[in-house]
Coordinates of N, CA, C and O in Angstrom, one line a residue:
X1 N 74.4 -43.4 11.5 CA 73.3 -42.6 11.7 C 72.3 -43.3 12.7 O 72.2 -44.5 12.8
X2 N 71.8 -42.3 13.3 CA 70.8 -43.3 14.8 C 69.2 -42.9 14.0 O 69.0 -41.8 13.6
X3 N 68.4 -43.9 14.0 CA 67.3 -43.8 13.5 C 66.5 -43.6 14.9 O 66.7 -44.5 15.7
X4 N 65.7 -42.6 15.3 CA 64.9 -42.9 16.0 C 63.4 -44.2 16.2 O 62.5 -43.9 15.4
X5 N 63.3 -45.0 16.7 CA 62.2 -45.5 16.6 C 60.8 -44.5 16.8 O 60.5 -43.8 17.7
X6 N 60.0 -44.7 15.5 CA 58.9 -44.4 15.4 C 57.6 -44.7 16.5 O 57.4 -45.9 16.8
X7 N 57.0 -44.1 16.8 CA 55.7 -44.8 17.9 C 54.9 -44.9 16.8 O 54.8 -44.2 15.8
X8 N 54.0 -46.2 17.2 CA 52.6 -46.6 16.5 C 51.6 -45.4 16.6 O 51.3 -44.7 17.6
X9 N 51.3 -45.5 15.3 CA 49.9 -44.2 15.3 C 48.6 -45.2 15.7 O 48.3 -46.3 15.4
X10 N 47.9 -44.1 16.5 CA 46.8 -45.5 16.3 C 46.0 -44.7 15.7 O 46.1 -43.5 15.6
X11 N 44.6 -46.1 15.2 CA 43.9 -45.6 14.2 C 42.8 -44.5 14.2 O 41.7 -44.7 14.8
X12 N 43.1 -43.3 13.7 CA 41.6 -42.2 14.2 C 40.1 -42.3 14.1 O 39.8 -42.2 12.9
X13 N 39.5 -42.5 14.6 CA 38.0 -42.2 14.1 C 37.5 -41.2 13.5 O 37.6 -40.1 14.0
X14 N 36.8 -41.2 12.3 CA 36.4 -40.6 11.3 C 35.0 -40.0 11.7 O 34.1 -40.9 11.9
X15 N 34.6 -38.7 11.8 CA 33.3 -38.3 12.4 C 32.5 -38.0 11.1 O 33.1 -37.6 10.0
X16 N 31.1 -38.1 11.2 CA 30.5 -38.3 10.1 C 30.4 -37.4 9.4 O 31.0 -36.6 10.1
X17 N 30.2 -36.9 8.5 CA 29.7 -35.3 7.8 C 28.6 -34.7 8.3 O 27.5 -35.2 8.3
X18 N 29.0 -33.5 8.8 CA 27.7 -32.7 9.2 C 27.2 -31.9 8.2 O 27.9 -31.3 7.4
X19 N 26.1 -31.9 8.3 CA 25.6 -30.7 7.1 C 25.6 -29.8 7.6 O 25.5 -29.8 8.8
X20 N 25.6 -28.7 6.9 CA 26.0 -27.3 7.0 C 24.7 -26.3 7.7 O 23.6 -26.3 7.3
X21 N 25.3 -25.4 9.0 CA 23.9 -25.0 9.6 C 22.8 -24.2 9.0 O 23.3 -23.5 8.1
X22 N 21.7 -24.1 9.1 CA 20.5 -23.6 7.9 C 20.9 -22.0 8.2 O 21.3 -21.3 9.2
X23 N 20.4 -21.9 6.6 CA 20.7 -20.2 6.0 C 22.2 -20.7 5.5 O 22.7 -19.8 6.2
X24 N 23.1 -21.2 5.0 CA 24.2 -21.4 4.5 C 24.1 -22.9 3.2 O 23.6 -24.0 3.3
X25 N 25.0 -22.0 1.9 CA 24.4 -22.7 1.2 C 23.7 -22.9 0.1 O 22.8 -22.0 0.2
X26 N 23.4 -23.6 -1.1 CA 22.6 -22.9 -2.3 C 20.8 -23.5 -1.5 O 20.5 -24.2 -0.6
X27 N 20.0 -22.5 -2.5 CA 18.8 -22.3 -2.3 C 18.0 -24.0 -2.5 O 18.1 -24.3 -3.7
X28 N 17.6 -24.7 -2.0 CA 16.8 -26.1 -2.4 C 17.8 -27.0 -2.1 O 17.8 -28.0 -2.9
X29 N 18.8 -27.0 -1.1 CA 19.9 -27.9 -1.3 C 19.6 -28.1 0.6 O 19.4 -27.4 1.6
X30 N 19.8 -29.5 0.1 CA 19.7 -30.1 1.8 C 17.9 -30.0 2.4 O 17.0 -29.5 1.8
X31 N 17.8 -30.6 3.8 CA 16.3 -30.5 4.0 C 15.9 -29.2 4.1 O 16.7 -28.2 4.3
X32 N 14.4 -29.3 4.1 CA 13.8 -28.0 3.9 C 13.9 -27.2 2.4 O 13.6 -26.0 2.3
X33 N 14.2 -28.0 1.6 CA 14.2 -27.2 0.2 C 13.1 -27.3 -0.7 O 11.9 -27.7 -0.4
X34 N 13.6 -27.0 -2.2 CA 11.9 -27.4 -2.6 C 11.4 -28.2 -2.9 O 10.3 -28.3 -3.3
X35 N 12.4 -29.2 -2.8 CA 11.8 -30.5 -2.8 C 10.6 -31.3 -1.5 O 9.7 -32.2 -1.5
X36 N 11.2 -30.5 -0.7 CA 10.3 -31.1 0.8 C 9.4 -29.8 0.8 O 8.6 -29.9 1.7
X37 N 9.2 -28.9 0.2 CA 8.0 -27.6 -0.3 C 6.6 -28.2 0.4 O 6.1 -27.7 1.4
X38 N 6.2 -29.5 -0.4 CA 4.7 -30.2 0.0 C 4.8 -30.3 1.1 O 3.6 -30.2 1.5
X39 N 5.8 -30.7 2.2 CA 5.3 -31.4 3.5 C 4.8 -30.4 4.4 O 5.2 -29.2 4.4
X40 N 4.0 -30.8 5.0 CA 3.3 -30.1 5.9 C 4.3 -29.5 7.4 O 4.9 -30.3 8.1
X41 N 4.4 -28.1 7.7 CA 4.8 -28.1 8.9 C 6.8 -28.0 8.3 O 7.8 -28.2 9.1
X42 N 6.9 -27.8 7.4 CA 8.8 -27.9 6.9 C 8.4 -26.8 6.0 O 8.7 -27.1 4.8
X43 N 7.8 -25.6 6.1 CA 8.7 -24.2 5.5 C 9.6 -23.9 4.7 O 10.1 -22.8 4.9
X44 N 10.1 -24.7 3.8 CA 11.6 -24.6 3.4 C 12.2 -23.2 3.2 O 11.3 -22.4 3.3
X45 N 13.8 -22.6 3.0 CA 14.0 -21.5 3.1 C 13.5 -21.0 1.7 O 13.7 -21.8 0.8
X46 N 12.8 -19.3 1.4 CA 12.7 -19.0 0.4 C 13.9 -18.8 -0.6 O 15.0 -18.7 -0.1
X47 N 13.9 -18.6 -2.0 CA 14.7 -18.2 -2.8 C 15.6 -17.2 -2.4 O 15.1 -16.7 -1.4
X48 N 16.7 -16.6 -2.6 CA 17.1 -15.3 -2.1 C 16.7 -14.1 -2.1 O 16.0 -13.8 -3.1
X49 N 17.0 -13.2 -1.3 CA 16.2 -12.0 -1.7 C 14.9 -11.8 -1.1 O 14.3 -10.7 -1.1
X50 N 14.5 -12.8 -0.7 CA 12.7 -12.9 0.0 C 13.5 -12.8 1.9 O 14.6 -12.6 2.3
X51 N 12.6 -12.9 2.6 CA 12.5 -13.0 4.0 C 11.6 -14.5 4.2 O 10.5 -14.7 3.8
X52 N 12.3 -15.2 5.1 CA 12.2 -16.4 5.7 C 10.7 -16.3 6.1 O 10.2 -15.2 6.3
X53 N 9.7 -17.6 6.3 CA 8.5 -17.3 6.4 C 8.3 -17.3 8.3 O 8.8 -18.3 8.9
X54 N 7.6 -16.4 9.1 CA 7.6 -16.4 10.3 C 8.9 -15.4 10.7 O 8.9 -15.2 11.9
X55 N 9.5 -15.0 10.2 CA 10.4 -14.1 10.5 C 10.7 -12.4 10.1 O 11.1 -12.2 8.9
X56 N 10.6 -11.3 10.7 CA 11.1 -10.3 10.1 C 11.8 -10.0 8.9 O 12.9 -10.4 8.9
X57 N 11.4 -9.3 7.8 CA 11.8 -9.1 7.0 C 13.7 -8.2 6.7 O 13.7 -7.0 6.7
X58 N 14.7 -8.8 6.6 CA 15.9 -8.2 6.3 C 15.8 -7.4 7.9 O 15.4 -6.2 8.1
X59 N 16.2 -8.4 9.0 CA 16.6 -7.9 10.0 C 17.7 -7.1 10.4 O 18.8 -7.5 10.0
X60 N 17.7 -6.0 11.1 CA 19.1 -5.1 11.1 C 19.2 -3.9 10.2 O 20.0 -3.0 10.4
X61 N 18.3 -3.8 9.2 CA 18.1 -2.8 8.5 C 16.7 -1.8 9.0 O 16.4 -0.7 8.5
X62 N 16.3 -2.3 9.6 CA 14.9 -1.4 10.0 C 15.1 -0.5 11.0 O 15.2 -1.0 12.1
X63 N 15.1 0.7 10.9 CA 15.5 1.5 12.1 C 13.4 2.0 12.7 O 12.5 2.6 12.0
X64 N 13.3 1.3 13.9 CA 11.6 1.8 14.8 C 11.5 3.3 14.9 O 12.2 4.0 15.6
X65 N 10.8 3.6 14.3 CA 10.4 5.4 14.2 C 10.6 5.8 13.1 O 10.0 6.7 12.8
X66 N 11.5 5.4 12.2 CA 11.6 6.1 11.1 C 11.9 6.1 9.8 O 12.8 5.3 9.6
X67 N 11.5 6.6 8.9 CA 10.3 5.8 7.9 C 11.7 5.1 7.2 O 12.8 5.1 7.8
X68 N 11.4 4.6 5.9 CA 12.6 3.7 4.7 C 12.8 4.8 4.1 O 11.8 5.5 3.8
X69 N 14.2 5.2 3.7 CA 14.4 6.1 2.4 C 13.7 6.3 1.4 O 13.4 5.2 0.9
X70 N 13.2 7.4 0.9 CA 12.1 7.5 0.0 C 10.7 7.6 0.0 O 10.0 7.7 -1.0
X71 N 10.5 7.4 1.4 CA 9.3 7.2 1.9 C 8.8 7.9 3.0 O 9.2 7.7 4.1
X72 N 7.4 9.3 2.8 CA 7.5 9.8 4.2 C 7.1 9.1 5.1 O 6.4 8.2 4.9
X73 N 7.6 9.6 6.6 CA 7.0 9.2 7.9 C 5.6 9.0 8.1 O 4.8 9.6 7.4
X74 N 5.2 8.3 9.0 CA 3.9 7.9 8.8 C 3.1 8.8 9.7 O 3.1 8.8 11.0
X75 N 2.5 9.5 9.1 CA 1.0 10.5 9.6 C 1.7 11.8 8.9 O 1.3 12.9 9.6
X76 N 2.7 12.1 7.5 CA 3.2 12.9 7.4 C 2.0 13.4 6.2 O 1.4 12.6 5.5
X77 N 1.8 14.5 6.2 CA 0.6 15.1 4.8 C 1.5 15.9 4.3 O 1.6 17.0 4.8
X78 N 2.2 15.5 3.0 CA 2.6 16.9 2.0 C 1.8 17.7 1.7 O 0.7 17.4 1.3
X79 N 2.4 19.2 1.9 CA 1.7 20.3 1.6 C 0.8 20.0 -0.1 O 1.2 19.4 -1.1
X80 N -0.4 20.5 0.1 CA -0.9 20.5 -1.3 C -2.0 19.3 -1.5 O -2.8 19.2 -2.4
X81 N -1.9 18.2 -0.4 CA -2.5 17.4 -0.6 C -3.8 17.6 0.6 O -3.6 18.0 1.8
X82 N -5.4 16.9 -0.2 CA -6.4 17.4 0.5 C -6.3 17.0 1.2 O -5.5 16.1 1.1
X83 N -7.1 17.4 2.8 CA -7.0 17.0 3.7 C -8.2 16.2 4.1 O -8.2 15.3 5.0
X84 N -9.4 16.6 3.3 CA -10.8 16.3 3.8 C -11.7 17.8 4.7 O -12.8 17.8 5.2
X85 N -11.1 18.3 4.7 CA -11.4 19.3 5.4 C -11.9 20.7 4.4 O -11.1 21.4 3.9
X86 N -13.0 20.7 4.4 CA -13.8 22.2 3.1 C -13.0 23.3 3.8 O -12.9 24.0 2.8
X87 N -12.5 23.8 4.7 CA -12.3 24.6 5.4 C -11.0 24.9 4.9 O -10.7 26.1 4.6
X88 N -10.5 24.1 4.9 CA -8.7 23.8 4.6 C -8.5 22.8 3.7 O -8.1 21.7 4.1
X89 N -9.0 23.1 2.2 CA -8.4 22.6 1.0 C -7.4 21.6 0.8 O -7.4 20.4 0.5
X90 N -6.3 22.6 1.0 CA -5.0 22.6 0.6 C -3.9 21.9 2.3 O -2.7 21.6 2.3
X91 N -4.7 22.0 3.4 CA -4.2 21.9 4.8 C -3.7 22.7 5.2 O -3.7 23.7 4.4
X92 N -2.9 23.0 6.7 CA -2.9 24.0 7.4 C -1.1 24.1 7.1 O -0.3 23.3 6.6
X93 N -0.7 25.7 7.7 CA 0.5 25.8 7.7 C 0.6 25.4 9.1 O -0.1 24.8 9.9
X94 N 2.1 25.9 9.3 CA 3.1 25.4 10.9 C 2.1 26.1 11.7 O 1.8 25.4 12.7
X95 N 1.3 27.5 11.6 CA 0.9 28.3 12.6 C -0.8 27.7 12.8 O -1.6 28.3 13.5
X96 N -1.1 26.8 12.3 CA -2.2 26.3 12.3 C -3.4 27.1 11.5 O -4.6 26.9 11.7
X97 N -3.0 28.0 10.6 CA -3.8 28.8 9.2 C -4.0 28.0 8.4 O -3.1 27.3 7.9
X98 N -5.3 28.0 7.9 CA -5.5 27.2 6.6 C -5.0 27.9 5.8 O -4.8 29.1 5.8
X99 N -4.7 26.9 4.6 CA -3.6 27.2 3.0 C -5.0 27.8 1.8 O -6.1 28.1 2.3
X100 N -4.9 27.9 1.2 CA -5.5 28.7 0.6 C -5.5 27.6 -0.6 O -4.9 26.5 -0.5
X101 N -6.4 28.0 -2.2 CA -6.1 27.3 -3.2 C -5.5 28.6 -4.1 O -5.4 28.3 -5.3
X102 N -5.2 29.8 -3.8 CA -4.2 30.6 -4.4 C -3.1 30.9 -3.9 O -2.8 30.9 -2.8
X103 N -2.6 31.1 -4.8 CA -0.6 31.1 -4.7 C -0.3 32.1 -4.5 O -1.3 32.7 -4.9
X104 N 0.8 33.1 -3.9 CA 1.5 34.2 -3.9 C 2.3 34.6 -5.0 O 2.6 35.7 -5.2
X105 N 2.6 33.4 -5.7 CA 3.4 33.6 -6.5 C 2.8 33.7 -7.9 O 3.3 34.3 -8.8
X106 N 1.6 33.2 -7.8 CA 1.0 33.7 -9.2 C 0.0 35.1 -8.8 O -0.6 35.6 -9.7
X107 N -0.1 35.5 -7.5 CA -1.0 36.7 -7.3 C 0.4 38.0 -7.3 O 0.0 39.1 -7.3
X108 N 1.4 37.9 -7.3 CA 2.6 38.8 -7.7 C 3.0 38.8 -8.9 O 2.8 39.9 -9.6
X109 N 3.4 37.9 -9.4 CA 3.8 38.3 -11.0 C 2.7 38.9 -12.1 O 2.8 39.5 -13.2
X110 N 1.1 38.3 -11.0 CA 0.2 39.4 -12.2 C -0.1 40.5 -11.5 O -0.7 41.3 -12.2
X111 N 0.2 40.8 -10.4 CA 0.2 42.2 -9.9 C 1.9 43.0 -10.3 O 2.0 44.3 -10.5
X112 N 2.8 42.3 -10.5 CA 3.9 43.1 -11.3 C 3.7 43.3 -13.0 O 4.1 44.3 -13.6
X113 N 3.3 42.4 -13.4 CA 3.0 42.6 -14.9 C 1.4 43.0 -15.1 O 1.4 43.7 -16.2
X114 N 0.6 43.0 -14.8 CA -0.8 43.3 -14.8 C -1.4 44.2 -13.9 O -2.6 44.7 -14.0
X115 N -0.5 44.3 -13.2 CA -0.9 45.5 -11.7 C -1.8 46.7 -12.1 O -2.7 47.1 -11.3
X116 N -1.7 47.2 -13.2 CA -2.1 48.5 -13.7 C -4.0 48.2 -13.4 O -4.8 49.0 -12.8
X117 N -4.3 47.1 -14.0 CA -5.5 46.9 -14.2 C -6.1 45.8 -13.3 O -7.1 45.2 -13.4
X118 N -4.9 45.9 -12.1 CA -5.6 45.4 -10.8 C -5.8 43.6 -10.3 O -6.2 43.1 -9.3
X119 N -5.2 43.0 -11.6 CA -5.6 41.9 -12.1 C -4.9 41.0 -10.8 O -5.8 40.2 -10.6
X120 N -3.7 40.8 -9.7 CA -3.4 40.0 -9.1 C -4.3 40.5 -7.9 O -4.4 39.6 -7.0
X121 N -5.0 41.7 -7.7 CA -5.8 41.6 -6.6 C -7.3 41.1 -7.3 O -7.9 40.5 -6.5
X122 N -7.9 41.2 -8.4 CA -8.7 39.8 -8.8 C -8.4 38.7 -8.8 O -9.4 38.0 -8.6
X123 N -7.5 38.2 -8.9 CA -7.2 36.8 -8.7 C -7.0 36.7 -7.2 O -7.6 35.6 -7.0
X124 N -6.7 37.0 -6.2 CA -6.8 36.7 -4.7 C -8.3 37.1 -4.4 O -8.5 36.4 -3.4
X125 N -9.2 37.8 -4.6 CA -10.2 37.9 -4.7 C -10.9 39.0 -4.3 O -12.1 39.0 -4.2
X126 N -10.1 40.2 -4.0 CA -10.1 41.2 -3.0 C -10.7 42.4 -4.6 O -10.0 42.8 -5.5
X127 N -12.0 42.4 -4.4 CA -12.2 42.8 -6.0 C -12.7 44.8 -5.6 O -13.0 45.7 -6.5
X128 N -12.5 44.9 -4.9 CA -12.5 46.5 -4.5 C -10.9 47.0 -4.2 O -10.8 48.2 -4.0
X129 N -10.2 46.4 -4.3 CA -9.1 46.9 -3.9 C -8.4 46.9 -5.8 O -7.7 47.8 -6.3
X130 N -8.9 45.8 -6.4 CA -8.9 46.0 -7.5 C -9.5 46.4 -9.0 O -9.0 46.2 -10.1
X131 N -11.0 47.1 -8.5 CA -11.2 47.8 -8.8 C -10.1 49.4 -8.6 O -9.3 49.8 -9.4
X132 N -10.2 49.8 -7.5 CA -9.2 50.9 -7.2 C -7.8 50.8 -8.1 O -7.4 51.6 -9.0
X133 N -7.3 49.9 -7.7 CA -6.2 50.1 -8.7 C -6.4 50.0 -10.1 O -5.4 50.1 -10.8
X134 N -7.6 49.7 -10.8 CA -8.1 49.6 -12.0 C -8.2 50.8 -12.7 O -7.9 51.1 -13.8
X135 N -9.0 51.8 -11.7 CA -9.4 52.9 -11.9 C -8.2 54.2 -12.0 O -8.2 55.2 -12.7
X136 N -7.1 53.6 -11.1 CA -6.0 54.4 -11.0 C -5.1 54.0 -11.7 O -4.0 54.4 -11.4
X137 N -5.0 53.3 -12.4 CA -4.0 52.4 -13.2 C -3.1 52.3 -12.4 O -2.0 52.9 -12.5
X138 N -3.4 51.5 -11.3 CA -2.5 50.8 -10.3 C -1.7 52.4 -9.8 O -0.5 52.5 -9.9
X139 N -2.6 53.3 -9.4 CA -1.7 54.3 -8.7 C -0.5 54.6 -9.7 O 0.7 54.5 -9.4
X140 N -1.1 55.0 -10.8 CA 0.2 55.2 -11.8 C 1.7 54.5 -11.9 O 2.8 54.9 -12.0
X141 N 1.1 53.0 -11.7 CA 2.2 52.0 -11.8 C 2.8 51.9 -10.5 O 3.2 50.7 -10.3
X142 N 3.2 52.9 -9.3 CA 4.0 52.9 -8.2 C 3.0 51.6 -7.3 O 3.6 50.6 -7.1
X143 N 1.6 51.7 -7.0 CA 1.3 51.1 -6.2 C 1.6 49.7 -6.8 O 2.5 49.1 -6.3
X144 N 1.0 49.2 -7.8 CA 0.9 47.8 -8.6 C 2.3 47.1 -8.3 O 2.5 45.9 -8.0
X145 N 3.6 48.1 -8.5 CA 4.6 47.5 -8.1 C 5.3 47.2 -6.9 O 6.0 46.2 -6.7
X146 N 4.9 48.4 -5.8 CA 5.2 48.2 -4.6 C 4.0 47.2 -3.9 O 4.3 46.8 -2.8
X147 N 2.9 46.8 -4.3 CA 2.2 45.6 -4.2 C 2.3 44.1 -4.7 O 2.1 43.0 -4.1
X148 N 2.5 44.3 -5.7 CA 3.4 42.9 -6.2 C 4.6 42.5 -5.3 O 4.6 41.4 -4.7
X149 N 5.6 43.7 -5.3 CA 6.7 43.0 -4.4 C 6.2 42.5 -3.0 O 6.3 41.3 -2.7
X150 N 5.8 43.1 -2.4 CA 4.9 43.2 -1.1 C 4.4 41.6 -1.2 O 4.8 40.8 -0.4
X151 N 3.5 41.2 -2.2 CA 2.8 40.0 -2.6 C 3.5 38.6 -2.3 O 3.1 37.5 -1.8
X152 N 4.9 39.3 -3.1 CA 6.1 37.8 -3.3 C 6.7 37.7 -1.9 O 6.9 36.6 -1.4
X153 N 6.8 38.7 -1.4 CA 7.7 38.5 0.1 C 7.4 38.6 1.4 O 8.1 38.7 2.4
X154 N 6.0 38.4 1.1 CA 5.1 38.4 2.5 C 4.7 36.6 2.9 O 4.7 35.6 2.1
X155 N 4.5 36.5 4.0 CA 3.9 35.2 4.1 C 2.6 35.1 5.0 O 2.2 34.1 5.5
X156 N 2.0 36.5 5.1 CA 1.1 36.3 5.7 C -0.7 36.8 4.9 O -1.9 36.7 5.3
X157 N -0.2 37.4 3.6 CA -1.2 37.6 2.9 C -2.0 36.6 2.9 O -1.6 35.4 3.0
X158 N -3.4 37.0 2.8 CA -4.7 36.3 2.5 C -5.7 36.3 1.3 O -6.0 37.4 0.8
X159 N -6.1 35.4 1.1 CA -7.2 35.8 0.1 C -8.5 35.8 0.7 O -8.7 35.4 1.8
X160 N -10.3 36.6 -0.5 CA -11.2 37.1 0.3 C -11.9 35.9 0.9 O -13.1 36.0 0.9
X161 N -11.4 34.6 1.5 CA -11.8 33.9 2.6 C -11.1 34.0 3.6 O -11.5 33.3 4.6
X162 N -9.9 34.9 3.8 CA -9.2 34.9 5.0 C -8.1 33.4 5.4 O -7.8 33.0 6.6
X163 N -7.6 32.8 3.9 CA -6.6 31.7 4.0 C -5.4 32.5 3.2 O -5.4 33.2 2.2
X164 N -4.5 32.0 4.1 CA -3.0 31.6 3.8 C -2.8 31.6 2.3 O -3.1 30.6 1.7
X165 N -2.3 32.9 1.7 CA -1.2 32.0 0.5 C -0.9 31.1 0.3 O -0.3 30.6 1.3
X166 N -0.9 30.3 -0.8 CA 0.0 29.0 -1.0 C 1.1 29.9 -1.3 O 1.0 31.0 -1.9
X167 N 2.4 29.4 -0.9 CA 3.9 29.8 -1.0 C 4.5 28.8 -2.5 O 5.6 28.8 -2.9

């Protein structure tokens, strides 16, 4: 058998340990943790789950313009909520009409069940129109009902300030 002769290894140099680059890693481990917390000017990294101090919070998740899930857009006013405005209560619809603080939907169901005695044109405030149907027992029932319906499926009725139904 032919043995090859082996070449001399020569000896390698050993490079030191690097520590591992920051953000990798447990929390307080290596510099900047909370052990070095006191020194002035060394920030150490926060616990998990926080955002780094001087840095944007959970970068990559923030989309500019538009709002966090769950959350409206900013200058958004839900219907219903005051505005500051005596004029407009309740705020304005899409067509720029102020909202009213009465509903359509509660000025129909007492003009379909109450119609006779005029009662959902009292309640929007129109008090001659409900007188008349008071007097006529709602047009012998035909008007009170073809006005109720009228009531629920309109979107442009008003009450006696001249606002918008709430829908």
């Amino acid at each position: 058998m032919s043995e090859t002769p082996q070449q001399p290894q020569e000896p390698q140099q050993q490079q030191p340990p690097q520590p591992p680059p920051p953000g990798y890693g447990y929390p307080g481990a290596g510099p900047g943790g909370p052990q070095d917390a006191g020194q002035p000017g060394q920030p150490g990294p926060g616990p998990y789950g926080h955002p780094q101090p001087g840095q944007p919070p959970y970068p990559g998740y923030a989309h500019p313009g538009y709002a966090a899930p769950g959350y409206p857009a900013p200058g958004y006013i839900p219907p219903g909520t005051f505005t500051g405005d005596p004029q407009a209560p309740y705020g304005y619809d899409l067509m720029g009409r102020p909202y009213s603080e009465k509903s359509k939907i509660v000025a129909g169901v007492l003009q379909l069940t109450l119609g006779s005695f005029g009662v959902g044109r009292f309640y929007m405030g129109d008090v001659g129109i409900g007188l008349a149907q008071l007097f006529t027992c709602g047009g012998l029932g035909i008007w009170a009902l073809i006005d109720g319906i009228i009531l629920l499926v309109s979107d442009d009725k008003t009450d006696s300030n001249g606002r918008i139904l709430r829908g």
